[in-house]
PDB file of C-alpha atoms and ligand atoms in Angstrom:
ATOM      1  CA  UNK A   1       2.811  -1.270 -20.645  1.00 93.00           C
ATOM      2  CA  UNK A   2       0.942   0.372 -17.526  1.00 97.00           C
ATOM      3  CA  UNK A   3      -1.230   3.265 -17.986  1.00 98.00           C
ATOM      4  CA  UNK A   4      -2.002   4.111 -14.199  1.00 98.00           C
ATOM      5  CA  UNK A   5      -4.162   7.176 -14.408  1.00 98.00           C
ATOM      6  CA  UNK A   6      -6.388   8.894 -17.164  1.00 98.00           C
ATOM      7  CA  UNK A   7      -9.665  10.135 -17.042  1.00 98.00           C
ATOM      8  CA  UNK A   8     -12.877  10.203 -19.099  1.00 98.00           C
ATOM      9  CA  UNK A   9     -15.972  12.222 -19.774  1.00 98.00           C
ATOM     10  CA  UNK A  10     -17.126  10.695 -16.430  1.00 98.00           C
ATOM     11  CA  UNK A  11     -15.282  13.345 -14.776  1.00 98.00           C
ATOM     12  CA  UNK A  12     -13.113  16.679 -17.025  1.00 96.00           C
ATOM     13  CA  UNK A  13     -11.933  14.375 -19.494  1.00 96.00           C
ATOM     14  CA  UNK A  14     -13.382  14.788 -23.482  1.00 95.00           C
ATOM     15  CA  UNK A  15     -13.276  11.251 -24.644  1.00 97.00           C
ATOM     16  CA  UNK A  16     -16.048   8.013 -23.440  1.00 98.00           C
ATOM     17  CA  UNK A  17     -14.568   5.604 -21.429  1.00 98.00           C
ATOM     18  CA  UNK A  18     -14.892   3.067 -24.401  1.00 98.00           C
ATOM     19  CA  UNK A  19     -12.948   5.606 -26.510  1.00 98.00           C
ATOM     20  CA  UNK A  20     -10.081   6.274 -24.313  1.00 98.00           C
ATOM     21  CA  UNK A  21      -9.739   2.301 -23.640  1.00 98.00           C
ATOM     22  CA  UNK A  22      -9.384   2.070 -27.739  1.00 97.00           C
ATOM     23  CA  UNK A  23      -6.960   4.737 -27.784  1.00 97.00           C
ATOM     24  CA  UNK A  24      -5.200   2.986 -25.116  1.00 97.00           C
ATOM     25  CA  UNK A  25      -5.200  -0.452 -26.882  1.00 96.00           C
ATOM     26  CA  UNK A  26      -3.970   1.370 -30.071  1.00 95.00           C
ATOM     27  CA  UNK A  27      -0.943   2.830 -28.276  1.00 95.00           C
ATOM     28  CA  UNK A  28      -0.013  -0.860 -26.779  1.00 95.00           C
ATOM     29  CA  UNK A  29      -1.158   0.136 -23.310  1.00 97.00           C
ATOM     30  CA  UNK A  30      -1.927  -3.675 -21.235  1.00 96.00           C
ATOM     31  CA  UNK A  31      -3.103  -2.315 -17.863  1.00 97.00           C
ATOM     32  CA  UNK A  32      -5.604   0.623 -18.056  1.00 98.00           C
ATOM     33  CA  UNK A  33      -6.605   2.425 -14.580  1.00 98.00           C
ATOM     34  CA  UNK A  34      -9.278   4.824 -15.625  1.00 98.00           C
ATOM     35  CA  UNK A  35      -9.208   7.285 -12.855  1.00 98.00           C
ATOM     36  CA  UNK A  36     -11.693   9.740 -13.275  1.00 98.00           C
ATOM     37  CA  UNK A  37     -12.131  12.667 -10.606  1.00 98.00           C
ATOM     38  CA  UNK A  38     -14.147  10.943  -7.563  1.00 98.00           C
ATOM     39  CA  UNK A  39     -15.553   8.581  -9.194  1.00 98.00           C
ATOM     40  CA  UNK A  40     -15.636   5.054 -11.110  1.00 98.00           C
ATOM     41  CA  UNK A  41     -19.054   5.438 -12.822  1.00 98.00           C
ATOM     42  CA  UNK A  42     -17.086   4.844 -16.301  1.00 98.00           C
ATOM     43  CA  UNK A  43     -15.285   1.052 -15.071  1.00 98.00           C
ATOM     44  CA  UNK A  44     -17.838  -0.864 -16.473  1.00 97.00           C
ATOM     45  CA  UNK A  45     -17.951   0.706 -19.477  1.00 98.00           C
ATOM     46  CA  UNK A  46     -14.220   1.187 -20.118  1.00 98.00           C
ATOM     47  CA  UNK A  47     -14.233  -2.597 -18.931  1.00 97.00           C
ATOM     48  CA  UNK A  48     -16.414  -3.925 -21.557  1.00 97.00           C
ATOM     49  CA  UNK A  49     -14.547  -2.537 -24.212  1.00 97.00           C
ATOM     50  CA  UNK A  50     -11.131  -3.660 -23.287  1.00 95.00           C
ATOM     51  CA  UNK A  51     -10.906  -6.834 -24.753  1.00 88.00           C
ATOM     52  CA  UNK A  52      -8.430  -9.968 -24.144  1.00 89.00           C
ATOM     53  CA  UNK A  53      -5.559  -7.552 -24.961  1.00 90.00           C
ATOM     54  CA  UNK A  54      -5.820  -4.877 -22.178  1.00 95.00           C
ATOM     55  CA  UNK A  55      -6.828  -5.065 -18.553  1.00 96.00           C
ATOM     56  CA  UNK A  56      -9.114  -1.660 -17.183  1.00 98.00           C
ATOM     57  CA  UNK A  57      -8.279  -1.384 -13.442  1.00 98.00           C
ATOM     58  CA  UNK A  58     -11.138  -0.360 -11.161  1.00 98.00           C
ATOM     59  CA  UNK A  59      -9.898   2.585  -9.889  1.00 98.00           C
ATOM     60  CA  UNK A  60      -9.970   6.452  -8.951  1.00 98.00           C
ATOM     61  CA  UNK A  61      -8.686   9.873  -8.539  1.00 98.00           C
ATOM     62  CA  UNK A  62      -9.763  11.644  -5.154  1.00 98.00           C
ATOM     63  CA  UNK A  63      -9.285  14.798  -4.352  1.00 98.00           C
ATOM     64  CA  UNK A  64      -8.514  15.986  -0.761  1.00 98.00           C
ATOM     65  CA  UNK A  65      -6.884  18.552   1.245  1.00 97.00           C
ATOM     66  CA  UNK A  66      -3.548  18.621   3.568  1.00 97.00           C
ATOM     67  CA  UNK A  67      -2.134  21.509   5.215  1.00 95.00           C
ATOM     68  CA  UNK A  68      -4.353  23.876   2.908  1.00 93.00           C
ATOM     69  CA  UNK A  69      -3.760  22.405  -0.654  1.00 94.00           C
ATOM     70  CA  UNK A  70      -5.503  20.806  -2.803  1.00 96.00           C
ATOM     71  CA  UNK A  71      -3.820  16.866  -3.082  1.00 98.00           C
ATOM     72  CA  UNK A  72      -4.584  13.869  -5.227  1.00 98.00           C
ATOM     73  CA  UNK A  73      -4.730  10.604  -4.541  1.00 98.00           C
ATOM     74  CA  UNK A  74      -5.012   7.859  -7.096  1.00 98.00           C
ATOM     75  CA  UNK A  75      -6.872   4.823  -5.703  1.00 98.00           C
ATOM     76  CA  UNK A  76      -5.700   1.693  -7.660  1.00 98.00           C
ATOM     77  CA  UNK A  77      -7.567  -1.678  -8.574  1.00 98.00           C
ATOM     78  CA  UNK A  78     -10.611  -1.049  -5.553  1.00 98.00           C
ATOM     79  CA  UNK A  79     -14.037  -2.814  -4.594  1.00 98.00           C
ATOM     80  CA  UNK A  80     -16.237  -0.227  -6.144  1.00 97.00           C
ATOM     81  CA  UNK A  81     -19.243  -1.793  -4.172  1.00 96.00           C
ATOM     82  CA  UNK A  82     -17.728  -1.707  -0.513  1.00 97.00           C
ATOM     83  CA  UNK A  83     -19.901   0.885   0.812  1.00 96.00           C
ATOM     84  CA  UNK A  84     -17.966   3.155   3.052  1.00 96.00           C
ATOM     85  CA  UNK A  85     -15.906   3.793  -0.299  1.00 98.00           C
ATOM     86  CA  UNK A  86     -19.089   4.162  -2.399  1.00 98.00           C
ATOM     87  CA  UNK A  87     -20.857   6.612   0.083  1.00 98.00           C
ATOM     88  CA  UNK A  88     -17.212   8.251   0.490  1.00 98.00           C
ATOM     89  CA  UNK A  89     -17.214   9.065  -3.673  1.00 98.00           C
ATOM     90  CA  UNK A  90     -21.089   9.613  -3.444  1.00 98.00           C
ATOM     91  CA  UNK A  91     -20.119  12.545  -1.235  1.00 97.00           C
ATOM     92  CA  UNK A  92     -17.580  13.901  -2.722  1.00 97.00           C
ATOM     93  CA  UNK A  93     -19.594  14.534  -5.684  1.00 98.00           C
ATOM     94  CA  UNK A  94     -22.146  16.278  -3.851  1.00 97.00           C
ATOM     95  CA  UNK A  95     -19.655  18.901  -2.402  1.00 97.00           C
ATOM     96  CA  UNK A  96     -18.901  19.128  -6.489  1.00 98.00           C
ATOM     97  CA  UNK A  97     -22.510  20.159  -7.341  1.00 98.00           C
ATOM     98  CA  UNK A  98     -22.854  22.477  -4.458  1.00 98.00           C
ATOM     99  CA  UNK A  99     -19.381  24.268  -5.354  1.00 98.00           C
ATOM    100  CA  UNK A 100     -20.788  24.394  -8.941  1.00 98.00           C
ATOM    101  CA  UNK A 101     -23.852  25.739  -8.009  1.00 98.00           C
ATOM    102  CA  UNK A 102     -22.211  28.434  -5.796  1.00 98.00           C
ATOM    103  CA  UNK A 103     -20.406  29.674  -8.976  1.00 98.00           C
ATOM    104  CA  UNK A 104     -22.537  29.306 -10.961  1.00 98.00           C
ATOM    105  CA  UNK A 105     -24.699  31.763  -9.067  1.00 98.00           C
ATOM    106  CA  UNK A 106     -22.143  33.952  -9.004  1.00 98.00           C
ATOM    107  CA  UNK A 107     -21.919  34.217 -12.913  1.00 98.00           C
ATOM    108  CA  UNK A 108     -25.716  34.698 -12.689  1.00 97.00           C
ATOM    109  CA  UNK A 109     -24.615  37.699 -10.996  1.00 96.00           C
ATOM    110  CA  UNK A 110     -21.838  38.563 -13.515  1.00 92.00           C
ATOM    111  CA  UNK A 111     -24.894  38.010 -15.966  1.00 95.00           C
ATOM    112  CA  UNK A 112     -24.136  34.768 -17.310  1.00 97.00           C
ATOM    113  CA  UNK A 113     -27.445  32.665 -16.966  1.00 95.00           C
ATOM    114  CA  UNK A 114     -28.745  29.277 -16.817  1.00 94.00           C
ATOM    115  CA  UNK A 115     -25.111  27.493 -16.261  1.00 97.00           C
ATOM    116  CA  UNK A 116     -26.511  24.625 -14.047  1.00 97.00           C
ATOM    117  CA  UNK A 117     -28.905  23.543 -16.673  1.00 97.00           C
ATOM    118  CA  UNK A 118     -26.099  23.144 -19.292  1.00 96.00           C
ATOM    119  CA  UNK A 119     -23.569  21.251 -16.622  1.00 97.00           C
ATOM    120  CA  UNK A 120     -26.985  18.719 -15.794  1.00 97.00           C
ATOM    121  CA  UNK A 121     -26.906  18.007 -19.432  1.00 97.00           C
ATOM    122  CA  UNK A 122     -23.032  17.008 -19.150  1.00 97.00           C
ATOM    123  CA  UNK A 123     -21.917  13.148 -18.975  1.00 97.00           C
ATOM    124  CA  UNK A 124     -19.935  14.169 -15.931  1.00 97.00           C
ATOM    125  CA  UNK A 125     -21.215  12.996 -12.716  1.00 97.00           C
ATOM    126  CA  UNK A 126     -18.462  15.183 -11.228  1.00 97.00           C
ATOM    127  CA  UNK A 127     -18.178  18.253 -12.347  1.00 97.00           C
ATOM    128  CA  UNK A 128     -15.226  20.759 -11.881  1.00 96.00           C
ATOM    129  CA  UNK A 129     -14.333  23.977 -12.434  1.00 97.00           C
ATOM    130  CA  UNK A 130     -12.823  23.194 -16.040  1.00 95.00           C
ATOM    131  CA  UNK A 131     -16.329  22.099 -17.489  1.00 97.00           C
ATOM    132  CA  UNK A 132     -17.401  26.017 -16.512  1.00 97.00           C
ATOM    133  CA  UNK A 133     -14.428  27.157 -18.236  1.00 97.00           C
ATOM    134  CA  UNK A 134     -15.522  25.200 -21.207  1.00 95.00           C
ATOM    135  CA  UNK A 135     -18.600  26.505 -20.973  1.00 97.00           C
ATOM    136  CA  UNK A 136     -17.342  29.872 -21.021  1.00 97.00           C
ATOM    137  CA  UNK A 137     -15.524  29.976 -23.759  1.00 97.00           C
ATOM    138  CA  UNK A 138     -18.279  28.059 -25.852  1.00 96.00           C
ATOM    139  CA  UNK A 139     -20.088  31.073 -25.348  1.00 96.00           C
ATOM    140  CA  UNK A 140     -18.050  33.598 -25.902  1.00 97.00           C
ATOM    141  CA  UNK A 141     -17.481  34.872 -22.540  1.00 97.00           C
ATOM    142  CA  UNK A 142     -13.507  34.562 -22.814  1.00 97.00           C
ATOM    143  CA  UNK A 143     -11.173  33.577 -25.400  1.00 97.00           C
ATOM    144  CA  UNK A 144      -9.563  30.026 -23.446  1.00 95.00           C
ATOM    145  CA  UNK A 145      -9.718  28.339 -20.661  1.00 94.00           C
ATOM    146  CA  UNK A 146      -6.551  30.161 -18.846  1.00 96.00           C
ATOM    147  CA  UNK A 147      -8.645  33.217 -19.145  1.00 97.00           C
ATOM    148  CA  UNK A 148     -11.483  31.690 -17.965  1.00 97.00           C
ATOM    149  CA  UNK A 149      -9.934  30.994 -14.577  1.00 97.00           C
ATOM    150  CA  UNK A 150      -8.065  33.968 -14.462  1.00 97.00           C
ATOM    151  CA  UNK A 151     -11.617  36.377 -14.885  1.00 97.00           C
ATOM    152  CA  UNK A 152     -14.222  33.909 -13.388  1.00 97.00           C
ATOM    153  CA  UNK A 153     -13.643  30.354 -11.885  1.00 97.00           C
ATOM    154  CA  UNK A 154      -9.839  30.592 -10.619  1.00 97.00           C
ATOM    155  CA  UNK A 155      -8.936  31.654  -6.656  1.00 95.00           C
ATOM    156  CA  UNK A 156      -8.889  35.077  -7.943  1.00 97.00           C
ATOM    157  CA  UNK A 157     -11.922  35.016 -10.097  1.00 97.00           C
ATOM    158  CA  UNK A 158     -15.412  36.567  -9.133  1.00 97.00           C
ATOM    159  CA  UNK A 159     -17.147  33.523  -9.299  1.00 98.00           C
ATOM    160  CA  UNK A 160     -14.969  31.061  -7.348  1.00 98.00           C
ATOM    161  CA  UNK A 161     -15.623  29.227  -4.422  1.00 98.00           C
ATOM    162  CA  UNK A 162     -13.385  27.644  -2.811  1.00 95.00           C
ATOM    163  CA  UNK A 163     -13.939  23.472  -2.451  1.00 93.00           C
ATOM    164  CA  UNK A 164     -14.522  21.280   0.540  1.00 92.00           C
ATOM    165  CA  UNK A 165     -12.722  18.339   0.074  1.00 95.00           C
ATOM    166  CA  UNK A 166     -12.261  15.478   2.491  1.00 97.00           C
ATOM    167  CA  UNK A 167      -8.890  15.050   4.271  1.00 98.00           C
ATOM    168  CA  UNK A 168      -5.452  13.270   3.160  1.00 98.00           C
ATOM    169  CA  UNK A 169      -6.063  10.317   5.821  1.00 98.00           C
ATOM    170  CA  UNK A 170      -9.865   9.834   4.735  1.00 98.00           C
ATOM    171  CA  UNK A 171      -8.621   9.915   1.199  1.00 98.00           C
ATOM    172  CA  UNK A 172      -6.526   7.148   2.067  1.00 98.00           C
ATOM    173  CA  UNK A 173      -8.312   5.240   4.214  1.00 98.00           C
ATOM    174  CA  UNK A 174     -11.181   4.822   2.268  1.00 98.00           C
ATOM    175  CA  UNK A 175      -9.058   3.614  -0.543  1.00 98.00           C
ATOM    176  CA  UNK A 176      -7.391   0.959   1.632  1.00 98.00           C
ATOM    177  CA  UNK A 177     -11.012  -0.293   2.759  1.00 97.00           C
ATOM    178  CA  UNK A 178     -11.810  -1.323  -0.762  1.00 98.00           C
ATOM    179  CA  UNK A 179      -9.011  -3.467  -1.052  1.00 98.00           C
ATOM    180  CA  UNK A 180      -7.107  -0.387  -3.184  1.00 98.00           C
ATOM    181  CA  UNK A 181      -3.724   0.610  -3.660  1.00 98.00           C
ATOM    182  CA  UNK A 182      -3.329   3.959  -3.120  1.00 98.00           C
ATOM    183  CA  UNK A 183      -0.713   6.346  -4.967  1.00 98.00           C
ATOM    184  CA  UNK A 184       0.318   9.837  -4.386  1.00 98.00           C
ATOM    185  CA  UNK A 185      -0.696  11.451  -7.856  1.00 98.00           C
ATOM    186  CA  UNK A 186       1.752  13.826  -9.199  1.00 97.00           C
ATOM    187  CA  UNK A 187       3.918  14.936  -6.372  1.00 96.00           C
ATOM    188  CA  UNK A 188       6.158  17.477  -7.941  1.00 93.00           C
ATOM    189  CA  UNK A 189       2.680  19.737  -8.982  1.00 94.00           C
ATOM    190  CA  UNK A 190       1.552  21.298  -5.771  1.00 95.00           C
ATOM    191  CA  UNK A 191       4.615  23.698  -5.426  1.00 92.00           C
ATOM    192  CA  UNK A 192       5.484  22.671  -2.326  1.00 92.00           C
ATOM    193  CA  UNK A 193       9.286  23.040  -0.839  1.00 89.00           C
ATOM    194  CA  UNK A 194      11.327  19.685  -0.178  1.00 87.00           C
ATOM    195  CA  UNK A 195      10.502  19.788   3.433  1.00 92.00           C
ATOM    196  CA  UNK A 196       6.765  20.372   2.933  1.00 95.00           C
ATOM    197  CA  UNK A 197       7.012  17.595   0.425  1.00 94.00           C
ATOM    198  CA  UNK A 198       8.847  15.328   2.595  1.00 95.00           C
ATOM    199  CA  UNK A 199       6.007  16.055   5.231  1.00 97.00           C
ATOM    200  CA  UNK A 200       3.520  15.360   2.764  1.00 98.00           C
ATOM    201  CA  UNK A 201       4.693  11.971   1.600  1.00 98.00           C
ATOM    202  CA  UNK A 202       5.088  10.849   5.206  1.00 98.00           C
ATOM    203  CA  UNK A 203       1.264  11.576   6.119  1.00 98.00           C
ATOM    204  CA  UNK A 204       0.778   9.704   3.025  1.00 98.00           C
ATOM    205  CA  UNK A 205       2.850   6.568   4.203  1.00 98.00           C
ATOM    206  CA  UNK A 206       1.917   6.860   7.625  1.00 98.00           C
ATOM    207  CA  UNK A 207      -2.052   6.930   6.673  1.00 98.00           C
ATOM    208  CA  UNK A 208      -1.544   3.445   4.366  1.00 98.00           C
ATOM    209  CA  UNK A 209      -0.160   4.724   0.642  1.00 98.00           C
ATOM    210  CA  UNK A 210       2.033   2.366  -0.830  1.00 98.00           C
ATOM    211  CA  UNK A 211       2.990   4.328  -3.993  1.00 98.00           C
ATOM    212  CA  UNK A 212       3.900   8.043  -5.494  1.00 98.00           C
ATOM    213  CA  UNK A 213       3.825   9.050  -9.148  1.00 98.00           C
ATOM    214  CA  UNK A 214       7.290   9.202 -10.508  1.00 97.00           C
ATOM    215  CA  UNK A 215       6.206   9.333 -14.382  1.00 93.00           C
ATOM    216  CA  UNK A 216       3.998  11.875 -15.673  1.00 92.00           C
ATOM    217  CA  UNK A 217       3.378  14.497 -18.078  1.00 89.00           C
ATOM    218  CA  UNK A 218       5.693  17.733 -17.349  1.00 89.00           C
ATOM    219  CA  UNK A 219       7.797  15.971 -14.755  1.00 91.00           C
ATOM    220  CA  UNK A 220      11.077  17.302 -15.559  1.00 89.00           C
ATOM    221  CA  UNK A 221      14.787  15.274 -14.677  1.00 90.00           C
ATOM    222  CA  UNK A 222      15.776  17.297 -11.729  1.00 91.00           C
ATOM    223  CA  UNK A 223      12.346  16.894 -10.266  1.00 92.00           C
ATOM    224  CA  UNK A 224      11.834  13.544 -10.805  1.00 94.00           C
ATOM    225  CA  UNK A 225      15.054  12.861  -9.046  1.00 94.00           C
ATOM    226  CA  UNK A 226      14.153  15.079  -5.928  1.00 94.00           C
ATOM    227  CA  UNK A 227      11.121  12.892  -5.567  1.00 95.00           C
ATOM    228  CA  UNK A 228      13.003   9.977  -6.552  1.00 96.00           C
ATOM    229  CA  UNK A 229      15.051  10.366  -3.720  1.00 96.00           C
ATOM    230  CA  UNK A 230      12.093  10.802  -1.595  1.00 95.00           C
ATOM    231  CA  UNK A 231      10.171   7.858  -2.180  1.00 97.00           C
ATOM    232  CA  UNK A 232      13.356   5.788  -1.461  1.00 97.00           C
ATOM    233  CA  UNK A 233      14.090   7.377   1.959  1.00 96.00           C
ATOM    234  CA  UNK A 234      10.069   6.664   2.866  1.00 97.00           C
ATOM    235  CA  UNK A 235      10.251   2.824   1.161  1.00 97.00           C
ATOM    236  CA  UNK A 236       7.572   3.993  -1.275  1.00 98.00           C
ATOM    237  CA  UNK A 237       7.121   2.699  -4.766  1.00 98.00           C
ATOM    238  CA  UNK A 238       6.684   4.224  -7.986  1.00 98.00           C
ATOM    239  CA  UNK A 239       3.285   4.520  -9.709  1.00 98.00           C
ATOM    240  CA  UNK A 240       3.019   6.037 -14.330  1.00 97.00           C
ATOM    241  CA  UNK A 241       0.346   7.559 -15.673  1.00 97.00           C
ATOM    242  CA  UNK A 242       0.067   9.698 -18.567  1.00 97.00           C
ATOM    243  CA  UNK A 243      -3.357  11.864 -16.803  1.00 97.00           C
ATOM    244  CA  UNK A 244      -4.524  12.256 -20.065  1.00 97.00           C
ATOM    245  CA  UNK A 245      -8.050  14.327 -20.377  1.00 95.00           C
ATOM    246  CA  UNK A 246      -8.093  15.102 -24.094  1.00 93.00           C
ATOM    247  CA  UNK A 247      -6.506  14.927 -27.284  1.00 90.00           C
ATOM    248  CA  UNK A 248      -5.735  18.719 -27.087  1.00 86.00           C
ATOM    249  CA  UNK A 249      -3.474  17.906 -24.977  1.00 84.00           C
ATOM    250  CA  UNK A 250      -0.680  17.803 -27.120  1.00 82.00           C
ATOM    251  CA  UNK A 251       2.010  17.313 -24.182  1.00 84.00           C
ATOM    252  CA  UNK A 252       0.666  13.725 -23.438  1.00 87.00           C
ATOM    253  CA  UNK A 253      -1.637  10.729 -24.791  1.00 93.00           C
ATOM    254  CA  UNK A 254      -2.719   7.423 -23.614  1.00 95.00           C
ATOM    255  CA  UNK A 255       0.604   4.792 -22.541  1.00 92.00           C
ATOM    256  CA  UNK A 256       3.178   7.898 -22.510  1.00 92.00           C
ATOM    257  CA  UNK A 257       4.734   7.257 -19.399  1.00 91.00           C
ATOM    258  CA  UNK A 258       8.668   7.834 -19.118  1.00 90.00           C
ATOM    259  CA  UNK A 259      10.753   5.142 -17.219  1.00 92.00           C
ATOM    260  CA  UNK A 260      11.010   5.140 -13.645  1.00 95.00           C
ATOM    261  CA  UNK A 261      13.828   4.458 -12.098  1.00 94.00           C
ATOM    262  CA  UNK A 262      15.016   1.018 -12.191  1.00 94.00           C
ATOM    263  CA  UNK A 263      15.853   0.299  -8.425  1.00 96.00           C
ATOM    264  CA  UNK A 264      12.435   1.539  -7.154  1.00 97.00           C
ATOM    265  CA  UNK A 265       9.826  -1.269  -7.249  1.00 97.00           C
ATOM    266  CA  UNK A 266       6.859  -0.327  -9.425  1.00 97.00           C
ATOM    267  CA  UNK A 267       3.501  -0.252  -7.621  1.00 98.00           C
ATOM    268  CA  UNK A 268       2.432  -3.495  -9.752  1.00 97.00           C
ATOM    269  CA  UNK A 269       5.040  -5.570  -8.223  1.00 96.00           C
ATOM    270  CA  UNK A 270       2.139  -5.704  -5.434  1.00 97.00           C
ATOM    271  CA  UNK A 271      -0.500  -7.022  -8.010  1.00 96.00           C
ATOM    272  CA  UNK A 272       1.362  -9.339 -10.618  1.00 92.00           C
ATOM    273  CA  UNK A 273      -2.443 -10.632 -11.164  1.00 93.00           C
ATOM    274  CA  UNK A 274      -2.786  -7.725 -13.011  1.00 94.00           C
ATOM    275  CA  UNK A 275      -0.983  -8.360 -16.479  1.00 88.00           C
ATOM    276  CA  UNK A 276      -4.382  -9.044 -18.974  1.00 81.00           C
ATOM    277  CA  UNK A 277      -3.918 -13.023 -19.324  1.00 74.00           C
ATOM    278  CA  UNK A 278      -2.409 -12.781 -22.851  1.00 70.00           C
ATOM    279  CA  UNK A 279       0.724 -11.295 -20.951  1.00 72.00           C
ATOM    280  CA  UNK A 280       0.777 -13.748 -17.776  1.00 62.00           C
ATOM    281  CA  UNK A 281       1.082 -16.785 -20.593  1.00 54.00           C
ATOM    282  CA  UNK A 282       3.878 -15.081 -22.284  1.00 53.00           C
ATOM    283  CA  UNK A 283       5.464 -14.332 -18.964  1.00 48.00           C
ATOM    284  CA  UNK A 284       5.800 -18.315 -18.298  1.00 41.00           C
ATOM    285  CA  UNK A 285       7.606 -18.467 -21.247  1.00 39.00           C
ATOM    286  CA  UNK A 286      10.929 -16.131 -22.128  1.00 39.00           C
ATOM    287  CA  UNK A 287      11.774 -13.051 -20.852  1.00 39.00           C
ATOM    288  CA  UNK A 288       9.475 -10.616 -21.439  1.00 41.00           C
ATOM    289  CA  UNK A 289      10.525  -6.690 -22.575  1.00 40.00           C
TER     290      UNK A 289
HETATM  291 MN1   MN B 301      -8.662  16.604 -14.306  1.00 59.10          MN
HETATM  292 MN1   MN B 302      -4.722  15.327 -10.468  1.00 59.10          MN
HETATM  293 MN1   MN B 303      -5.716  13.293 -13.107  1.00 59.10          MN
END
């Protein structure tokens, strides 16, 4: 079973990378890609405690804009060393502590002190604007998270400020200099119309993606069949991932991927190396489920 995209405490997620690759193992997951927000500082420890059972996939979440949204794009199994990719992720993060820092001035402002110090303390080498939200409500500021965004750190909040990510072809392009596959994460969430989405997953294509999410938390039939539809007309492939961030999340957890659609090729069709060798014996042997 593929797990193509979850994240850690690296970046907004709650759990250590050694803790989500356990949870993973538990829940029969084989191939792991922990893809953490701009970053793969947690690989070598999710890595290390995967085992002979479960392969962890180098890999990546980026975020970047196109056309004035905010897009994702999941870089798969990539040379974390190649150094136009490392310097890319190196600064991303930067713009990530210099948005934070913005806000987090502005709640100085709003009279809500010494934020920065508490986000240093943080294992996240990228912070986002859900760790202030957290933060918020751990100190009584707001009752969740939703309000959080809706009074502070959200587009209409006083303390946003608005991010400066790279663009959709840098995104890519990085991704394909490490060696990476690189997947369209979660198409049907950034409310865009079928034509704007069909524009979308051409400058994807065009720029070097191979693959598009077609299993994910909250994708609903009719959705999934619009994008479905899509990916075939573009000769993409299909991508799973269950973006799991924390066990609050009640609506997903680790390996809870729906099925894609049987007559698009899955995104690991590209990389049959990556089956954890436990799997690649059976596979010479009978048919495998
Ligand atoms: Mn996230
Ligand atoms: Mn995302
Ligand atoms: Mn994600």
């Amino acid at each position: 079973m593929f797990d193509l995209h979850c994240h850690s405490y690296r970046s907004d997620g709650e759990w250590s990378p050694a803790a989500v690759v356990a949870r993973a193992r538990e829940r029969g997951v084989r191939v792991l890609a922990l893809t953490d927000h701009d970053t793969t500082d947690g690989y070598e420890e999710a890595a290390a405690a995967a085992g002979e059972a479960l392969r962890v996939l180098p890999a990546v979440e980026i975020s970047c804009s196109w056309s004035g949204k905010e897009i994702h794009i999941v870089g798969l199994d990539v040379d974390r060393a190649q150094p136009a990719f490392a310097g890319a992720l190196r600064q991303q993060q930067a713009r990530r502590w210099t948005r934070m820092q913005g806000m987090a001035d502005k709640l100085a402002r709003d009279g809500i002190a010494d934020v920065m110090s508490e986000i240093r303390a943080l294992p996240a080498v990228s912070p986002g604007r859900q760790h202030l939200a957290r933060l918020l409500v751990a100190r009584g500021h707001v009752r969740d998270a939703e309000r959080a965004f809706a009074r502070y750190v959200g587009r209409k909040g006083s303390a946003y400020v608005p991010a400066e990510w790279c663009t959709l072809d840098e995104a890519v392009g990085w991704i394909v200099a490490a060696g990476g596959l690189a997947v369209l994460a979660h198409p049907g969430r950034y409310d865009l119309s079928g034509g704007a989405l069909l524009k979308l997953m051409t400058a994807f294509r065009d720029a070097g993606g191979v693959a598009i999410e077609l299993s994910y938390p909250q994708l609903f039939i009719e959705e999934a069949q619009r994008l479905a539809g899509q990916a075939r007309k573009l000769g993409l492939l299909a991508s799973q991932g269950s973006d799991f961030h924390s066990p609050a999340q009640h609506w997903t957890d680790l390996g809870r991927t729906p099925p894609l659609p049987p007559d698009i090729a899955p995104v690991w069709s590209l990389r049959p190396h990556w089956l954890p060798a436990a799997d690649a014996g059976l596979a010479g042997g009978s048919a495998v489920a």
